[in-house]
Amino acid sequence: MNDVKSGNVEFSVVIPVFNEVEVLKELRARLNTVLQGMDVAYEVVFVDDGSVDGSSKELKRFFEEDPHFVVVRLSRNFGHQYALTAGLHASGGKCVVMMDADLQDPPEVIPDFFKMWQEGYDVVIAQRRSRKEGRLRRLLFFLFYKVLGIVSDYPITLNAGVFGLMDQKVVQELVGISERNRFLPGLRSWLGFKQAFVLYDRENRTTGKPKQTFLRLLRYGFDAIFSFSYKPLRVSSCLGIIISGLCLLYAVSLVFLRIFNINVVPGFTTPTVAILFLGGVQLIAIGILGEYLCRIYDEVKRRPLYVIEEELRHSTRKDETTTIRTEKLVSADEI
Ligand code: UDP
Ligand code: MG
């Protein structure tokens, strides 16, 4: 066990990195200023989530130049939430901060988290007071959090991403959750513990494009809603019941009209509208079922959440630098 895992590090910062070469130098400089000013034994765990743009080389250089840096390289791009989980798993601090690499989460807020932790809070959640992103993105996030607030079966902190701090005992619980469809802010809220909130202004990206594509964000949003709510299923059953009820009433009224021969107009409009409408409702309901079904399928396959190709960390003694090659998480006969 190295010094990190034996508990010598008080403070870990976990940062997922996917093609962020333009921003890494500034990130390192700002982090160094903040962390060195805090006067604690710290480590920064970078998780290289299959970068192909030179980030890997840059991170390796960081590791070689500064013993505070740990680099976990995944075998391919697994996605933000999985990269963070890998980083949490590798972190050894008594408390751990999660943040993005693109400086949208300003490192300067970190000492406030640490203060709250020292005051006895186990989870410190950074809540966005404002966002400086594009209008469409802001609108979509606003709608997403509104919907999530309404449908979620558990209280989830709204307007909060992964940025924040957790005590190591909370981290242990979080990495112990093996759910594949991971919405970490939701899981963190679900875990409970003593929580505190810090308000901050979310910056725009310093450079580069967002690495979470629109489709990925959509999937992330769906994960949040379908993992934390059964309401979509209930809505589709309720809709089914209401529509069947209305159709029954309509059918009865048609029979009466026929019997008393009132206003009987032969035509196609009513059946066509009814068929199309019901067909649409059925497809939506099947789609919602499918969303749950594919998530259940993902869970039962029980594949590992990520695969580590290489882990670089300095060992206990300062004069000795080791590269730990961690074992693959899947063995050949499991595939
Ligand atoms: N990221 C990652 N893997 C991915 C996509 C993103 O590790 O597949 C990292 C990315 O480098 C950044 C963080 O996750 O540090 C957040 O990504 P991004 O800024 O694109 O997300 P957004 O701010 O749009 O939610
Ligand atoms: Mg970002």
mmCIF file of C-alpha atoms and ligand atoms in Angstrom:
data_model
loop_
_atom_site.group_PDB
_atom_site.id
_atom_site.type_symbol
_atom_site.label_atom_id
_atom_site.label_comp_id
_atom_site.label_asym_id
_atom_site.label_seq_id
_atom_site.Cartn_x
_atom_site.Cartn_y
_atom_site.Cartn_z
ATOM 1 C CA MET A 1 0.000 0.000 0.000
ATOM 2 C CA ASN A 2 1.463 3.391 -0.896
ATOM 3 C CA ASP A 3 1.372 6.585 1.164
ATOM 4 C CA VAL A 4 -1.834 7.750 -0.426
ATOM 5 C CA LYS A 5 -3.725 4.614 0.431
ATOM 6 C CA SER A 6 -2.193 4.412 3.884
ATOM 7 C CA GLY A 7 -3.865 7.692 4.726
ATOM 8 C CA ASN A 8 -1.023 10.204 4.589
ATOM 9 C CA VAL A 9 -2.862 12.370 2.123
ATOM 10 C CA GLU A 10 -5.511 14.547 3.645
ATOM 11 C CA PHE A 11 -6.974 16.020 0.530
ATOM 12 C CA SER A 12 -7.590 14.608 -2.969
ATOM 13 C CA VAL A 13 -8.857 16.377 -6.053
ATOM 14 C CA VAL A 14 -10.274 14.146 -8.790
ATOM 15 C CA ILE A 15 -10.407 15.525 -12.333
ATOM 16 C CA PRO A 16 -11.620 13.655 -15.450
ATOM 17 C CA VAL A 17 -9.814 14.673 -18.614
ATOM 18 C CA PHE A 18 -10.912 14.003 -22.160
ATOM 19 C CA ASN A 19 -8.981 15.909 -24.832
ATOM 20 C CA GLU A 20 -8.344 18.998 -22.721
ATOM 21 C CA VAL A 21 -4.752 19.724 -23.735
ATOM 22 C CA GLU A 22 -5.411 23.464 -24.237
ATOM 23 C CA VAL A 23 -6.533 24.010 -20.686
ATOM 24 C CA LEU A 24 -4.275 21.722 -18.646
ATOM 25 C CA LYS A 25 -1.434 24.216 -18.042
ATOM 26 C CA GLU A 26 -3.752 26.903 -16.710
ATOM 27 C CA LEU A 27 -5.615 24.308 -14.645
ATOM 28 C CA ARG A 28 -2.361 23.140 -13.089
ATOM 29 C CA ALA A 29 -1.238 26.689 -12.301
ATOM 30 C CA ARG A 30 -4.531 27.690 -10.692
ATOM 31 C CA LEU A 31 -4.801 24.423 -8.758
ATOM 32 C CA ASN A 32 -1.245 24.758 -7.484
ATOM 33 C CA THR A 33 -1.880 28.275 -6.210
ATOM 34 C CA VAL A 34 -5.024 27.193 -4.394
ATOM 35 C CA LEU A 35 -3.774 23.875 -2.994
ATOM 36 C CA GLN A 36 -0.381 25.161 -1.877
ATOM 37 C CA GLY A 37 -2.147 27.979 -0.057
ATOM 38 C CA MET A 38 -4.225 25.465 1.917
ATOM 39 C CA ASP A 39 -1.302 23.914 3.767
ATOM 40 C CA VAL A 40 -2.528 20.293 3.632
ATOM 41 C CA ALA A 41 -1.002 17.097 2.258
ATOM 42 C CA TYR A 42 -2.795 16.815 -1.076
ATOM 43 C CA GLU A 43 -2.880 14.814 -4.297
ATOM 44 C CA VAL A 44 -4.487 15.556 -7.627
ATOM 45 C CA VAL A 45 -5.857 12.488 -9.409
ATOM 46 C CA PHE A 46 -6.230 13.066 -13.136
ATOM 47 C CA VAL A 47 -8.248 10.448 -14.962
ATOM 48 C CA ASP A 48 -7.319 10.351 -18.621
ATOM 49 C CA ASP A 49 -10.544 9.162 -20.210
ATOM 50 C CA GLY A 50 -9.071 7.937 -23.496
ATOM 51 C CA SER A 51 -7.729 11.308 -24.693
ATOM 52 C CA VAL A 52 -6.237 11.397 -28.174
ATOM 53 C CA ASP A 53 -5.025 14.996 -28.341
ATOM 54 C CA GLY A 54 -1.788 15.078 -26.356
ATOM 55 C CA SER A 55 -3.465 15.379 -22.936
ATOM 56 C CA SER A 56 -1.977 11.999 -21.973
ATOM 57 C CA LYS A 57 1.547 13.206 -22.691
ATOM 58 C CA GLU A 58 0.969 16.440 -20.808
ATOM 59 C CA LEU A 59 -0.447 14.589 -17.788
ATOM 60 C CA LYS A 60 2.533 12.227 -17.785
ATOM 61 C CA ARG A 61 4.796 15.283 -17.704
ATOM 62 C CA PHE A 62 2.817 16.694 -14.761
ATOM 63 C CA PHE A 63 3.301 13.382 -12.945
ATOM 64 C CA GLU A 64 7.029 13.365 -13.635
ATOM 65 C CA GLU A 65 7.482 16.940 -12.470
ATOM 66 C CA ASP A 66 5.372 16.912 -9.319
ATOM 67 C CA PRO A 67 4.833 14.060 -6.840
ATOM 68 C CA HIS A 68 1.383 15.425 -5.980
ATOM 69 C CA PHE A 69 0.006 14.275 -9.306
ATOM 70 C CA VAL A 70 -1.506 10.857 -9.899
ATOM 71 C CA VAL A 71 -2.595 9.793 -13.374
ATOM 72 C CA VAL A 72 -5.090 7.022 -14.046
ATOM 73 C CA ARG A 73 -5.344 6.208 -17.724
ATOM 74 C CA LEU A 74 -8.449 4.365 -18.873
ATOM 75 C CA SER A 75 -8.206 1.936 -21.773
ATOM 76 C CA ARG A 76 -10.634 3.989 -23.890
ATOM 77 C CA ASN A 77 -13.169 6.776 -23.551
ATOM 78 C CA PHE A 78 -15.739 5.632 -20.979
ATOM 79 C CA GLY A 79 -17.468 8.944 -20.257
ATOM 80 C CA HIS A 80 -17.463 11.635 -17.595
ATOM 81 C CA GLN A 81 -19.270 9.743 -14.830
ATOM 82 C CA TYR A 82 -17.178 6.581 -15.226
ATOM 83 C CA ALA A 83 -13.927 8.555 -15.344
ATOM 84 C CA LEU A 84 -14.936 10.280 -12.123
ATOM 85 C CA THR A 85 -15.759 6.927 -10.516
ATOM 86 C CA ALA A 86 -12.307 5.613 -11.501
ATOM 87 C CA GLY A 87 -10.742 8.732 -9.951
ATOM 88 C CA LEU A 88 -12.736 8.390 -6.740
ATOM 89 C CA HIS A 89 -11.631 4.784 -6.494
ATOM 90 C CA ALA A 90 -7.982 5.801 -6.855
ATOM 91 C CA SER A 91 -8.224 8.712 -4.414
ATOM 92 C CA GLY A 92 -6.890 8.267 -0.894
ATOM 93 C CA GLY A 93 -7.519 11.618 0.780
ATOM 94 C CA LYS A 94 -9.600 11.899 3.919
ATOM 95 C CA CYS A 95 -11.773 14.151 1.848
ATOM 96 C CA VAL A 96 -12.108 14.272 -1.928
ATOM 97 C CA VAL A 97 -13.109 17.043 -4.323
ATOM 98 C CA MET A 98 -14.570 16.247 -7.767
ATOM 99 C CA MET A 99 -14.235 18.888 -10.464
ATOM 100 C CA ASP A 100 -14.109 19.282 -14.243
ATOM 101 C CA ALA A 101 -10.887 20.046 -16.062
ATOM 102 C CA ASP A 102 -12.237 22.889 -18.171
ATOM 103 C CA LEU A 103 -12.174 25.464 -15.336
ATOM 104 C CA GLN A 104 -15.929 25.924 -15.432
ATOM 105 C CA ASP A 105 -15.653 24.886 -11.785
ATOM 106 C CA PRO A 106 -13.281 27.515 -10.348
ATOM 107 C CA PRO A 107 -10.603 25.893 -8.124
ATOM 108 C CA GLU A 108 -10.619 29.032 -5.970
ATOM 109 C CA VAL A 109 -13.820 27.791 -4.257
ATOM 110 C CA ILE A 110 -12.089 24.621 -2.998
ATOM 111 C CA PRO A 111 -10.818 26.121 0.305
ATOM 112 C CA ASP A 112 -14.453 26.948 1.201
ATOM 113 C CA PHE A 113 -15.351 23.260 0.766
ATOM 114 C CA PHE A 114 -12.433 22.258 2.954
ATOM 115 C CA LYS A 115 -13.504 24.670 5.692
ATOM 116 C CA MET A 116 -16.992 23.157 5.723
ATOM 117 C CA TRP A 117 -15.509 19.660 5.931
ATOM 118 C CA GLN A 118 -13.364 20.736 8.870
ATOM 119 C CA GLU A 119 -16.530 22.043 10.502
ATOM 120 C CA GLY A 120 -17.887 18.496 10.342
ATOM 121 C CA TYR A 121 -19.851 18.261 7.088
ATOM 122 C CA ASP A 122 -19.435 15.006 5.136
ATOM 123 C CA VAL A 123 -20.686 16.271 1.796
ATOM 124 C CA VAL A 124 -20.244 19.788 0.458
ATOM 125 C CA ILE A 125 -22.219 20.472 -2.710
ATOM 126 C CA ALA A 126 -21.389 23.411 -4.947
ATOM 127 C CA GLN A 127 -24.616 24.953 -6.154
ATOM 128 C CA ARG A 128 -24.607 27.202 -9.195
ATOM 129 C CA ARG A 129 -25.740 30.715 -8.486
ATOM 130 C CA SER A 130 -25.341 31.590 -12.153
ATOM 131 C CA ARG A 131 -24.144 30.041 -15.408
ATOM 132 C CA LYS A 132 -22.131 31.728 -18.095
ATOM 133 C CA GLU A 133 -22.842 29.250 -20.883
ATOM 134 C CA GLY A 134 -24.683 29.702 -24.194
ATOM 135 C CA ARG A 135 -28.378 30.613 -24.073
ATOM 136 C CA LEU A 136 -29.655 27.308 -25.505
ATOM 137 C CA ARG A 137 -27.511 25.260 -23.124
ATOM 138 C CA ARG A 138 -28.703 27.358 -20.177
ATOM 139 C CA LEU A 139 -32.338 26.936 -21.211
ATOM 140 C CA LEU A 140 -31.953 23.160 -21.613
ATOM 141 C CA PHE A 141 -30.256 22.823 -18.229
ATOM 142 C CA PHE A 142 -33.001 24.951 -16.665
ATOM 143 C CA LEU A 143 -35.715 22.715 -18.162
ATOM 144 C CA PHE A 144 -33.838 19.565 -17.186
ATOM 145 C CA TYR A 145 -33.552 20.589 -13.535
ATOM 146 C CA LYS A 146 -37.219 21.648 -13.482
ATOM 147 C CA VAL A 147 -38.314 18.235 -14.831
ATOM 148 C CA LEU A 148 -35.924 16.378 -12.531
ATOM 149 C CA GLY A 149 -37.219 18.336 -9.534
ATOM 150 C CA ILE A 150 -40.783 17.334 -10.399
ATOM 151 C CA VAL A 151 -40.295 13.682 -11.293
ATOM 152 C CA SER A 152 -37.529 12.559 -8.941
ATOM 153 C CA ASP A 153 -38.661 10.064 -6.305
ATOM 154 C CA TYR A 154 -35.801 11.220 -4.030
ATOM 155 C CA PRO A 155 -34.801 14.754 -3.102
ATOM 156 C CA ILE A 156 -31.917 15.659 -5.442
ATOM 157 C CA THR A 157 -30.031 18.929 -5.065
ATOM 158 C CA LEU A 158 -30.943 20.975 -8.096
ATOM 159 C CA ASN A 159 -28.527 23.212 -9.991
ATOM 160 C CA ALA A 160 -25.594 21.189 -8.786
ATOM 161 C CA GLY A 161 -23.255 19.057 -10.849
ATOM 162 C CA VAL A 162 -20.423 16.922 -9.613
ATOM 163 C CA PHE A 163 -18.404 19.844 -8.242
ATOM 164 C CA GLY A 164 -18.083 19.501 -4.492
ATOM 165 C CA LEU A 165 -16.370 17.644 -1.692
ATOM 166 C CA MET A 166 -17.033 14.305 -0.017
ATOM 167 C CA ASP A 167 -15.593 12.677 3.042
ATOM 168 C CA GLN A 168 -13.695 9.456 2.227
ATOM 169 C CA LYS A 169 -16.424 7.410 3.951
ATOM 170 C CA VAL A 170 -18.979 8.841 1.501
ATOM 171 C CA VAL A 171 -16.586 8.162 -1.399
ATOM 172 C CA GLN A 172 -16.310 4.537 -0.288
ATOM 173 C CA GLU A 173 -20.094 4.215 -0.306
ATOM 174 C CA LEU A 174 -20.334 5.910 -3.697
ATOM 175 C CA VAL A 175 -17.765 3.699 -5.423
ATOM 176 C CA GLY A 176 -19.449 0.700 -3.791
ATOM 177 C CA ILE A 177 -22.597 1.427 -5.777
ATOM 178 C CA SER A 178 -22.164 -0.666 -8.882
ATOM 179 C CA GLU A 179 -25.006 0.873 -10.903
ATOM 180 C CA ARG A 180 -23.959 1.384 -14.506
ATOM 181 C CA ASN A 181 -26.360 4.190 -15.270
ATOM 182 C CA ARG A 182 -24.604 6.653 -13.079
ATOM 183 C CA PHE A 183 -25.818 10.111 -12.272
ATOM 184 C CA LEU A 184 -23.320 10.927 -9.548
ATOM 185 C CA PRO A 185 -25.008 14.102 -8.208
ATOM 186 C CA GLY A 186 -28.186 12.029 -7.711
ATOM 187 C CA LEU A 187 -26.355 9.119 -6.086
ATOM 188 C CA ARG A 188 -24.538 11.568 -3.809
ATOM 189 C CA SER A 189 -27.856 13.068 -2.700
ATOM 190 C CA TRP A 190 -29.342 9.594 -2.295
ATOM 191 C CA LEU A 191 -26.501 8.591 0.054
ATOM 192 C CA GLY A 192 -27.377 11.335 2.509
ATOM 193 C CA PHE A 193 -24.830 12.114 5.291
ATOM 194 C CA LYS A 194 -24.379 15.589 6.685
ATOM 195 C CA GLN A 195 -24.611 17.952 3.721
ATOM 196 C CA ALA A 196 -23.668 21.596 3.263
ATOM 197 C CA PHE A 197 -23.975 23.886 0.243
ATOM 198 C CA VAL A 198 -21.661 26.470 -1.214
ATOM 199 C CA LEU A 199 -22.913 28.873 -3.873
ATOM 200 C CA TYR A 200 -20.657 29.680 -6.830
ATOM 201 C CA ASP A 201 -20.786 31.190 -10.310
ATOM 202 C CA ARG A 202 -20.261 28.639 -13.058
ATOM 203 C CA GLU A 203 -17.823 30.051 -15.584
ATOM 204 C CA ASN A 204 -17.803 29.444 -19.285
ATOM 205 C CA ARG A 205 -15.137 27.079 -20.624
ATOM 206 C CA THR A 206 -11.775 28.819 -20.793
ATOM 207 C CA THR A 207 -10.858 27.138 -24.082
ATOM 208 C CA GLY A 208 -11.915 24.248 -26.249
ATOM 209 C CA LYS A 209 -15.324 22.833 -27.022
ATOM 210 C CA PRO A 210 -17.514 20.924 -24.544
ATOM 211 C CA LYS A 211 -16.508 17.263 -24.612
ATOM 212 C CA GLN A 212 -19.908 16.074 -23.520
ATOM 213 C CA THR A 213 -21.740 16.016 -26.828
ATOM 214 C CA PHE A 214 -25.412 16.951 -26.926
ATOM 215 C CA LEU A 215 -26.368 13.273 -27.232
ATOM 216 C CA ARG A 216 -24.222 12.363 -24.214
ATOM 217 C CA LEU A 217 -25.842 15.116 -22.177
ATOM 218 C CA LEU A 218 -29.256 13.866 -23.264
ATOM 219 C CA ARG A 219 -28.366 10.364 -22.145
ATOM 220 C CA TYR A 220 -27.013 11.766 -18.871
ATOM 221 C CA GLY A 221 -30.337 13.567 -18.382
ATOM 222 C CA PHE A 222 -32.288 10.391 -19.147
ATOM 223 C CA ASP A 223 -30.081 8.466 -16.705
ATOM 224 C CA ALA A 224 -30.900 11.033 -14.040
ATOM 225 C CA ILE A 225 -34.634 10.831 -14.659
ATOM 226 C CA PHE A 226 -35.025 7.093 -15.224
ATOM 227 C CA SER A 227 -32.627 6.106 -12.414
ATOM 228 C CA PHE A 228 -34.324 8.288 -9.859
ATOM 229 C CA SER A 229 -37.949 8.110 -10.874
ATOM 230 C CA TYR A 230 -40.645 5.565 -11.688
ATOM 231 C CA LYS A 231 -43.011 8.383 -12.560
ATOM 232 C CA PRO A 232 -42.619 8.120 -16.370
ATOM 233 C CA LEU A 233 -43.920 4.540 -16.119
ATOM 234 C CA ARG A 234 -46.804 5.664 -13.956
ATOM 235 C CA VAL A 235 -47.592 8.549 -16.296
ATOM 236 C CA SER A 236 -47.800 6.174 -19.234
ATOM 237 C CA SER A 237 -50.106 3.791 -17.342
ATOM 238 C CA CYS A 238 -52.293 6.689 -16.170
ATOM 239 C CA LEU A 239 -52.449 8.046 -19.706
ATOM 240 C CA GLY A 240 -53.433 4.561 -20.910
ATOM 241 C CA ILE A 241 -56.229 4.355 -18.338
ATOM 242 C CA ILE A 242 -57.533 7.868 -19.108
ATOM 243 C CA ILE A 243 -57.498 7.295 -22.863
ATOM 244 C CA SER A 244 -59.159 3.877 -22.582
ATOM 245 C CA GLY A 245 -61.828 5.458 -20.341
ATOM 246 C CA LEU A 246 -62.482 8.241 -22.822
ATOM 247 C CA CYS A 247 -62.629 5.745 -25.708
ATOM 248 C CA LEU A 248 -65.138 3.623 -23.791
ATOM 249 C CA LEU A 249 -67.357 6.666 -23.204
ATOM 250 C CA TYR A 250 -67.066 7.564 -26.857
ATOM 251 C CA ALA A 251 -67.953 4.013 -27.917
ATOM 252 C CA VAL A 252 -71.013 3.964 -25.634
ATOM 253 C CA SER A 253 -72.162 7.344 -26.977
ATOM 254 C CA LEU A 254 -71.752 6.076 -30.557
ATOM 255 C CA VAL A 255 -73.936 3.054 -29.778
ATOM 256 C CA PHE A 256 -76.634 5.337 -28.366
ATOM 257 C CA LEU A 257 -76.452 7.658 -31.355
ATOM 258 C CA ARG A 258 -76.770 4.619 -33.649
ATOM 259 C CA ILE A 259 -79.736 3.189 -31.721
ATOM 260 C CA PHE A 260 -81.599 6.477 -31.781
ATOM 261 C CA ASN A 261 -80.352 7.234 -35.271
ATOM 262 C CA ILE A 262 -79.123 10.717 -34.379
ATOM 263 C CA ASN A 263 -76.579 12.504 -36.491
ATOM 264 C CA VAL A 264 -74.955 9.365 -37.905
ATOM 265 C CA VAL A 265 -72.341 10.452 -40.406
ATOM 266 C CA PRO A 266 -70.310 7.748 -42.075
ATOM 267 C CA GLY A 267 -66.699 8.806 -42.407
ATOM 268 C CA PHE A 268 -63.079 8.142 -41.856
ATOM 269 C CA THR A 269 -61.987 11.140 -39.773
ATOM 270 C CA THR A 270 -62.860 9.816 -36.342
ATOM 271 C CA PRO A 271 -61.315 6.332 -36.769
ATOM 272 C CA THR A 272 -58.211 7.750 -38.413
ATOM 273 C CA VAL A 273 -57.626 10.296 -35.641
ATOM 274 C CA ALA A 274 -58.314 7.687 -32.973
ATOM 275 C CA ILE A 275 -55.943 5.137 -34.533
ATOM 276 C CA LEU A 276 -53.132 7.642 -35.010
ATOM 277 C CA PHE A 277 -53.534 9.081 -31.534
ATOM 278 C CA LEU A 278 -53.658 5.715 -29.819
ATOM 279 C CA GLY A 279 -50.759 4.441 -31.937
ATOM 280 C CA GLY A 280 -48.692 7.453 -30.828
ATOM 281 C CA VAL A 281 -49.534 6.961 -27.184
ATOM 282 C CA GLN A 282 -48.662 3.277 -27.405
ATOM 283 C CA LEU A 283 -45.315 4.006 -29.030
ATOM 284 C CA ILE A 284 -44.453 6.530 -26.327
ATOM 285 C CA ALA A 285 -45.397 4.033 -23.631
ATOM 286 C CA ILE A 286 -43.312 1.295 -25.289
ATOM 287 C CA GLY A 287 -40.419 3.768 -25.600
ATOM 288 C CA ILE A 288 -40.567 4.494 -21.872
ATOM 289 C CA LEU A 289 -40.627 0.767 -21.140
ATOM 290 C CA GLY A 290 -37.620 0.402 -23.434
ATOM 291 C CA GLU A 291 -35.682 3.067 -21.512
ATOM 292 C CA TYR A 292 -36.090 1.084 -18.313
ATOM 293 C CA LEU A 293 -35.504 -2.238 -20.048
ATOM 294 C CA CYS A 294 -32.189 -1.238 -21.607
ATOM 295 C CA ARG A 295 -31.028 0.056 -18.247
ATOM 296 C CA ILE A 296 -31.987 -3.225 -16.588
ATOM 297 C CA TYR A 297 -30.094 -5.058 -19.349
ATOM 298 C CA ASP A 298 -27.034 -2.890 -18.694
ATOM 299 C CA GLU A 299 -27.200 -3.701 -15.002
ATOM 300 C CA VAL A 300 -27.594 -7.465 -15.383
ATOM 301 C CA LYS A 301 -24.626 -7.718 -17.735
ATOM 302 C CA ARG A 302 -22.534 -6.548 -14.763
ATOM 303 C CA ARG A 303 -19.611 -5.420 -16.853
ATOM 304 C CA PRO A 304 -17.000 -3.381 -14.988
ATOM 305 C CA LEU A 305 -17.664 0.354 -15.025
ATOM 306 C CA TYR A 306 -14.291 1.140 -16.578
ATOM 307 C CA VAL A 307 -10.994 -0.528 -17.423
ATOM 308 C CA ILE A 308 -7.708 0.963 -16.243
ATOM 309 C CA GLU A 309 -4.797 0.635 -18.620
ATOM 310 C CA GLU A 310 -2.172 2.325 -16.493
ATOM 311 C CA GLU A 311 -1.893 4.078 -13.156
ATOM 312 C CA LEU A 312 0.986 6.440 -12.425
ATOM 313 C CA ARG A 313 1.645 7.434 -8.841
ATOM 314 C CA HIS A 314 4.671 8.206 -6.740
ATOM 315 C CA SER A 315 5.281 5.787 -3.916
ATOM 316 C CA THR A 316 5.637 6.375 -0.163
ATOM 317 C CA ARG A 317 9.289 7.335 -0.209
ATOM 318 C CA LYS A 318 9.988 10.544 -2.062
ATOM 319 C CA ASP A 319 13.185 9.154 -3.625
ATOM 320 C CA GLU A 320 11.383 6.219 -5.162
ATOM 321 C CA THR A 321 9.046 6.682 -8.052
ATOM 322 C CA THR A 322 7.007 3.771 -9.211
ATOM 323 C CA THR A 323 4.608 3.167 -11.970
ATOM 324 C CA ILE A 324 1.862 0.870 -10.860
ATOM 325 C CA ARG A 325 0.359 -1.184 -13.604
ATOM 326 C CA THR A 326 -2.979 -2.111 -12.233
ATOM 327 C CA GLU A 327 -4.489 -5.388 -13.204
ATOM 328 C CA LYS A 328 -7.208 -5.352 -15.835
ATOM 329 C CA LEU A 329 -10.614 -5.374 -14.299
ATOM 330 C CA VAL A 330 -11.880 -8.027 -16.697
ATOM 331 C CA SER A 331 -10.236 -11.363 -17.132
ATOM 332 C CA ALA A 332 -10.244 -13.012 -20.539
ATOM 333 C CA ASP A 333 -12.553 -15.881 -19.559
ATOM 334 C CA GLU A 334 -15.183 -13.431 -18.311
ATOM 335 C CA ILE A 335 -15.644 -11.930 -21.766
HETATM 336 N N1 UDP B 1 -14.984 14.361 -19.881
HETATM 337 C C1 UDP B 1 -14.528 13.058 -19.733
HETATM 338 N N2 UDP B 1 -14.998 12.106 -20.599
HETATM 339 C C2 UDP B 1 -15.908 12.379 -21.570
HETATM 340 C C3 UDP B 1 -16.409 13.710 -21.675
HETATM 341 C C4 UDP B 1 -15.924 14.666 -20.804
HETATM 342 O O1 UDP B 1 -13.712 12.772 -18.880
HETATM 343 O O2 UDP B 1 -16.284 11.476 -22.300
HETATM 344 C C5 UDP B 1 -14.454 15.388 -18.970
HETATM 345 C C6 UDP B 1 -14.020 16.665 -19.640
HETATM 346 O O3 UDP B 1 -12.665 16.602 -20.006
HETATM 347 C C7 UDP B 1 -14.260 17.693 -18.552
HETATM 348 C C8 UDP B 1 -15.464 17.141 -17.817
HETATM 349 O O4 UDP B 1 -15.530 15.758 -18.120
HETATM 350 O O5 UDP B 1 -13.185 17.756 -17.649
HETATM 351 C C9 UDP B 1 -16.768 17.813 -18.218
HETATM 352 O O6 UDP B 1 -16.918 17.784 -19.608
HETATM 353 P P1 UDP B 1 -17.603 18.963 -20.423
HETATM 354 O O7 UDP B 1 -16.986 20.257 -20.052
HETATM 355 O O8 UDP B 1 -17.606 18.583 -21.853
HETATM 356 O O9 UDP B 1 -19.082 18.866 -19.869
HETATM 357 P P2 UDP B 1 -20.132 20.024 -19.591
HETATM 358 O O10 UDP B 1 -19.409 21.125 -18.886
HETATM 359 O O11 UDP B 1 -20.615 20.406 -20.918
HETATM 360 O O12 UDP B 1 -21.160 19.349 -18.739
HETATM 361 MG MG MG B 2 -17.616 21.850 -19.062
#
